C-alpha positions as protocol buffer text, in pm:
chain_id: "A"
residue {
  index: 1
  type: MET
  ca { x: 0 y: 0 z: 0 }
}
residue {
  index: 2
  type: ALA
  ca { x: 135 y: 341 z: -93 }
}
residue {
  index: 3
  type: GLY
  ca { x: 1 y: 693 z: -78 }
}
residue {
  index: 4
  type: SER
  ca { x: 133 y: 984 z: -276 }
}
residue {
  index: 5
  type: SER
  ca { x: 154 y: 1360 z: -249 }
}
residue {
  index: 6
  type: THR
  ca { x: -48 y: 1380 z: -573 }
}
residue {
  index: 7
  type: GLY
  ca { x: -359 y: 1212 z: -443 }
}
residue {
  index: 8
  type: ASP
  ca { x: -347 y: 840 z: -514 }
}
residue {
  index: 9
  type: LEU
  ca { x: -364 y: 563 z: -259 }
}
residue {
  index: 10
  type: VAL
  ca { x: -269 y: 236 z: -428 }
}
residue {
  index: 11
  type: CYS
  ca { x: -294 y: -116 z: -292 }
}
residue {
  index: 12
  type: GLY
  ca { x: -91 y: -384 z: -464 }
}
residue {
  index: 13
  type: ASP
  ca { x: -25 y: -752 z: -411 }
}
residue {
  index: 14
  type: LEU
  ca { x: 311 y: -924 z: -367 }
}
residue {
  index: 15
  type: THR
  ca { x: 358 y: -954 z: -745 }
}
residue {
  index: 16
  type: GLY
  ca { x: 326 y: -577 z: -787 }
}
residue {
  index: 17
  type: ALA
  ca { x: -16 y: -595 z: -949 }
}
residue {
  index: 18
  type: VAL
  ca { x: -252 y: -315 z: -848 }
}
residue {
  index: 19
  type: ARG
  ca { x: -551 y: -450 z: -653 }
}
residue {
  index: 20
  type: TRP
  ca { x: -727 y: -117 z: -613 }
}
residue {
  index: 21
  type: ARG
  ca { x: -675 y: 258 z: -627 }
}
residue {
  index: 22
  type: PHE
  ca { x: -841 y: 528 z: -414 }
}
residue {
  index: 23
  type: ASP
  ca { x: -863 y: 884 z: -549 }
}
residue {
  index: 24
  type: ASN
  ca { x: -774 y: 1141 z: -282 }
}
residue {
  index: 25
  type: HIS
  ca { x: -871 y: 1426 z: -515 }
}
residue {
  index: 26
  type: GLY
  ca { x: -515 y: 1546 z: -577 }
}
residue {
  index: 27
  type: TYR
  ca { x: -436 y: 1599 z: -209 }
}
residue {
  index: 28
  type: PRO
  ca { x: -153 y: 1429 z: -20 }
}
residue {
  index: 29
  type: ALA
  ca { x: -206 y: 1106 z: 172 }
}
residue {
  index: 30
  type: HIS
  ca { x: -33 y: 1202 z: 499 }
}
residue {
  index: 31
  type: ARG
  ca { x: -71 y: 872 z: 685 }
}
residue {
  index: 32
  type: ILE
  ca { x: -209 y: 524 z: 618 }
}
residue {
  index: 33
  type: ARG
  ca { x: -301 y: 283 z: 896 }
}
residue {
  index: 34
  type: CYS
  ca { x: -442 y: -69 z: 864 }
}
residue {
  index: 35
  type: GLY
  ca { x: -624 y: -264 z: 1131 }
}
residue {
  index: 36
  type: ASP
  ca { x: -953 y: -415 z: 1236 }
}
residue {
  index: 37
  type: LEU
  ca { x: -1129 y: -105 z: 1363 }
}
residue {
  index: 38
  type: ASP
  ca { x: -1483 y: -247 z: 1384 }
}
residue {
  index: 39
  type: GLY
  ca { x: -1395 y: -590 z: 1532 }
}
residue {
  index: 40
  type: ASP
  ca { x: -1529 y: -797 z: 1240 }
}
residue {
  index: 41
  type: GLY
  ca { x: -1199 y: -983 z: 1192 }
}
residue {
  index: 42
  type: ARG
  ca { x: -1115 y: -803 z: 864 }
}
residue {
  index: 43
  type: PRO
  ca { x: -871 y: -511 z: 846 }
}
residue {
  index: 44
  type: GLU
  ca { x: -981 y: -169 z: 730 }
}
residue {
  index: 45
  type: VAL
  ca { x: -758 y: 101 z: 582 }
}
residue {
  index: 46
  type: ALA
  ca { x: -762 y: 448 z: 738 }
}
residue {
  index: 47
  type: LEU
  ca { x: -631 y: 741 z: 538 }
}
residue {
  index: 48
  type: ALA
  ca { x: -525 y: 1080 z: 679 }
}
residue {
  index: 49
  type: SER
  ca { x: -587 y: 1320 z: 393 }
}
residue {
  index: 50
  type: GLY
  ca { x: -465 y: 1667 z: 311 }
}
residue {
  index: 51
  type: THR
  ca { x: -829 y: 1740 z: 222 }
}
residue {
  index: 52
  type: GLY
  ca { x: -912 y: 1761 z: 594 }
}
residue {
  index: 53
  type: TYR
  ca { x: -1094 y: 1427 z: 582 }
}
residue {
  index: 54
  type: VAL
  ca { x: -1028 y: 1091 z: 743 }
}
residue {
  index: 55
  type: TYR
  ca { x: -1140 y: 807 z: 518 }
}
residue {
  index: 56
  type: LEU
  ca { x: -1206 y: 451 z: 629 }
}
residue {
  index: 57
  type: LEU
  ca { x: -1183 y: 206 z: 340 }
}
residue {
  index: 58
  type: ASN
  ca { x: -1280 y: -159 z: 316 }
}
residue {
  index: 59
  type: GLN
  ca { x: -1056 y: -433 z: 175 }
}
residue {
  index: 60
  type: ALA
  ca { x: -1167 y: -346 z: -180 }
}
residue {
  index: 61
  type: GLY
  ca { x: -1062 y: 18 z: -139 }
}
residue {
  index: 62
  type: GLN
  ca { x: -1417 y: 152 z: -119 }
}
residue {
  index: 63
  type: ALA
  ca { x: -1495 y: 426 z: 132 }
}
residue {
  index: 64
  type: ARG
  ca { x: -1701 y: 299 z: 426 }
}
residue {
  index: 65
  type: TRP
  ca { x: -1713 y: 652 z: 563 }
}
residue {
  index: 66
  type: ALA
  ca { x: -1546 y: 991 z: 541 }
}
residue {
  index: 67
  type: ARG
  ca { x: -1527 y: 1239 z: 828 }
}
residue {
  index: 68
  type: ARG
  ca { x: -1433 y: 1605 z: 777 }
}
residue {
  index: 69
  type: LEU
  ca { x: -1215 y: 1731 z: 1061 }
}
residue {
  index: 70
  type: GLY
  ca { x: -1132 y: 2078 z: 927 }
}
residue {
  index: 71
  type: SER
  ca { x: -769 y: 2126 z: 837 }
}
residue {
  index: 72
  type: ALA
  ca { x: -534 y: 1866 z: 689 }
}
residue {
  index: 73
  type: VAL
  ca { x: -523 y: 1537 z: 882 }
}
residue {
  index: 74
  type: THR
  ca { x: -156 y: 1471 z: 955 }
}
residue {
  index: 75
  type: ASP
  ca { x: -145 y: 1151 z: 1160 }
}
residue {
  index: 76
  type: LEU
  ca { x: -361 y: 857 z: 1268 }
}
residue {
  index: 77
  type: LEU
  ca { x: -358 y: 602 z: 1546 }
}
residue {
  index: 78
  type: LEU
  ca { x: -577 y: 291 z: 1565 }
}
residue {
  index: 79
  type: GLU
  ca { x: -630 y: 192 z: 1925 }
}
residue {
  index: 80
  type: ARG
  ca { x: -894 y: -7 z: 2119 }
}
residue {
  index: 81
  type: GLY
  ca { x: -1148 y: 8 z: 1836 }
}
residue {
  index: 82
  type: HIS
  ca { x: -1106 y: 382 z: 1798 }
}
residue {
  index: 83
  type: LEU
  ca { x: -939 y: 597 z: 1535 }
}
residue {
  index: 84
  type: LEU
  ca { x: -749 y: 897 z: 1666 }
}
residue {
  index: 85
  type: ALA
  ca { x: -656 y: 1173 z: 1423 }
}
residue {
  index: 86
  type: GLY
  ca { x: -425 y: 1473 z: 1452 }
}
residue {
  index: 87
  type: THR
  ca { x: -466 y: 1782 z: 1234 }
}
residue {
  index: 88
  type: SER
  ca { x: -248 y: 2063 z: 1106 }
}
residue {
  index: 89
  type: ASP
  ca { x: -441 y: 2314 z: 1318 }
}
residue {
  index: 90
  type: GLY
  ca { x: -364 y: 2127 z: 1642 }
}
residue {
  index: 91
  type: GLN
  ca { x: -675 y: 1918 z: 1698 }
}
residue {
  index: 92
  type: VAL
  ca { x: -668 y: 1559 z: 1826 }
}
residue {
  index: 93
  type: VAL
  ca { x: -997 y: 1386 z: 1748 }
}
residue {
  index: 94
  type: ALA
  ca { x: -1119 y: 1043 z: 1864 }
}
residue {
  index: 95
  type: LEU
  ca { x: -1364 y: 867 z: 1631 }
}
residue {
  index: 96
  type: ASP
  ca { x: -1550 y: 542 z: 1680 }
}
residue {
  index: 97
  type: ALA
  ca { x: -1565 y: 261 z: 1422 }
}
residue {
  index: 98
  type: ALA
  ca { x: -1863 y: 431 z: 1252 }
}
residue {
  index: 99
  type: GLY
  ca { x: -1676 y: 762 z: 1217 }
}
residue {
  index: 100
  type: GLN
  ca { x: -1867 y: 942 z: 1493 }
}
residue {
  index: 101
  type: GLU
  ca { x: -1672 y: 1189 z: 1703 }
}
residue {
  index: 102
  type: LEU
  ca { x: -1617 y: 1082 z: 2065 }
}
residue {
  index: 103
  type: TRP
  ca { x: -1402 y: 1370 z: 2188 }
}
residue {
  index: 104
  type: ARG
  ca { x: -1168 y: 1642 z: 2072 }
}
residue {
  index: 105
  type: GLY
  ca { x: -853 y: 1784 z: 2232 }
}
residue {
  index: 106
  type: GLU
  ca { x: -636 y: 2082 z: 2146 }
}
residue {
  index: 107
  type: LEU
  ca { x: -256 y: 2069 z: 2120 }
}
residue {
  index: 108
  type: GLY
  ca { x: -211 y: 2437 z: 2034 }
}
residue {
  index: 109
  type: GLU
  ca { x: 5 y: 2375 z: 1727 }
}
residue {
  index: 110
  type: GLY
  ca { x: 2 y: 2146 z: 1425 }
}
residue {
  index: 111
  type: VAL
  ca { x: 9 y: 1777 z: 1519 }
}
residue {
  index: 112
  type: THR
  ca { x: 300 y: 1588 z: 1365 }
}
residue {
  index: 113
  type: CYS
  ca { x: 267 y: 1253 z: 1544 }
}
residue {
  index: 114
  type: LEU
  ca { x: 35 y: 1046 z: 1760 }
}
residue {
  index: 115
  type: GLU
  ca { x: 152 y: 756 z: 1976 }
}
residue {
  index: 116
  type: ARG
  ca { x: 11 y: 532 z: 2248 }
}
residue {
  index: 117
  type: LEU
  ca { x: 190 y: 538 z: 2580 }
}
residue {
  index: 118
  type: ALA
  ca { x: 75 y: 379 z: 2907 }
}
residue {
  index: 119
  type: GLY
  ca { x: -297 y: 387 z: 2818 }
}
residue {
  index: 120
  type: ARG
  ca { x: -287 y: 740 z: 2684 }
}
residue {
  index: 121
  type: VAL
  ca { x: -267 y: 899 z: 2342 }
}
residue {
  index: 122
  type: VAL
  ca { x: 29 y: 1134 z: 2315 }
}
residue {
  index: 123
  type: ALA
  ca { x: 44 y: 1408 z: 2052 }
}
residue {
  index: 124
  type: GLY
  ca { x: 360 y: 1583 z: 1940 }
}
residue {
  index: 125
  type: GLY
  ca { x: 353 y: 1917 z: 1761 }
}
residue {
  index: 126
  type: GLU
  ca { x: 551 y: 2099 z: 1497 }
}
residue {
  index: 127
  type: GLN
  ca { x: 705 y: 2338 z: 1753 }
}
residue {
  index: 128
  type: GLY
  ca { x: 786 y: 2068 z: 2010 }
}
residue {
  index: 129
  type: ARG
  ca { x: 475 y: 2084 z: 2227 }
}
residue {
  index: 130
  type: VAL
  ca { x: 354 y: 1750 z: 2372 }
}
residue {
  index: 131
  type: ALA
  ca { x: 18 y: 1668 z: 2530 }
}
residue {
  index: 132
  type: ALA
  ca { x: -152 y: 1346 z: 2643 }
}
residue {
  index: 133
  type: TRP
  ca { x: -513 y: 1234 z: 2686 }
}
residue {
  index: 134
  type: ASP
  ca { x: -665 y: 917 z: 2831 }
}
residue {
  index: 135
  type: LEU
  ca { x: -770 y: 671 z: 2564 }
}
residue {
  index: 136
  type: PRO
  ca { x: -1143 y: 604 z: 2533 }
}
residue {
  index: 137
  type: PRO
  ca { x: -1252 y: 276 z: 2695 }
}
residue {
  index: 138
  type: ALA
  ca { x: -1269 y: -24 z: 2462 }
}
């Protein structure tokens, strides 16, 4: 799986053949995460888009849902059946498996990375700021 700065997200097999392609409308694919978000035993693909949307795709590359978060989505974290997203305007947003917002935190600067640490989600920013929030219950 590969995303580009020109808007394509491409999934290929081990032979190099393209299995599917997702059009990100010419915007960069900032982060791609794969995992079983909804607990059905099949992995989904989450895309952090420069469009300001988070997309959740099925195994065929079709959008299950899209959620507009505002500014460019810069990082993603799949944790405990939740999708956490960081944005270029400093928001950290927790979404459930259906794409519904659970909570929103503010870092105060553009989010560059999200990590899990000791049951918390930790966000790092472009100017060095760090903040942590408790993860939603599973």
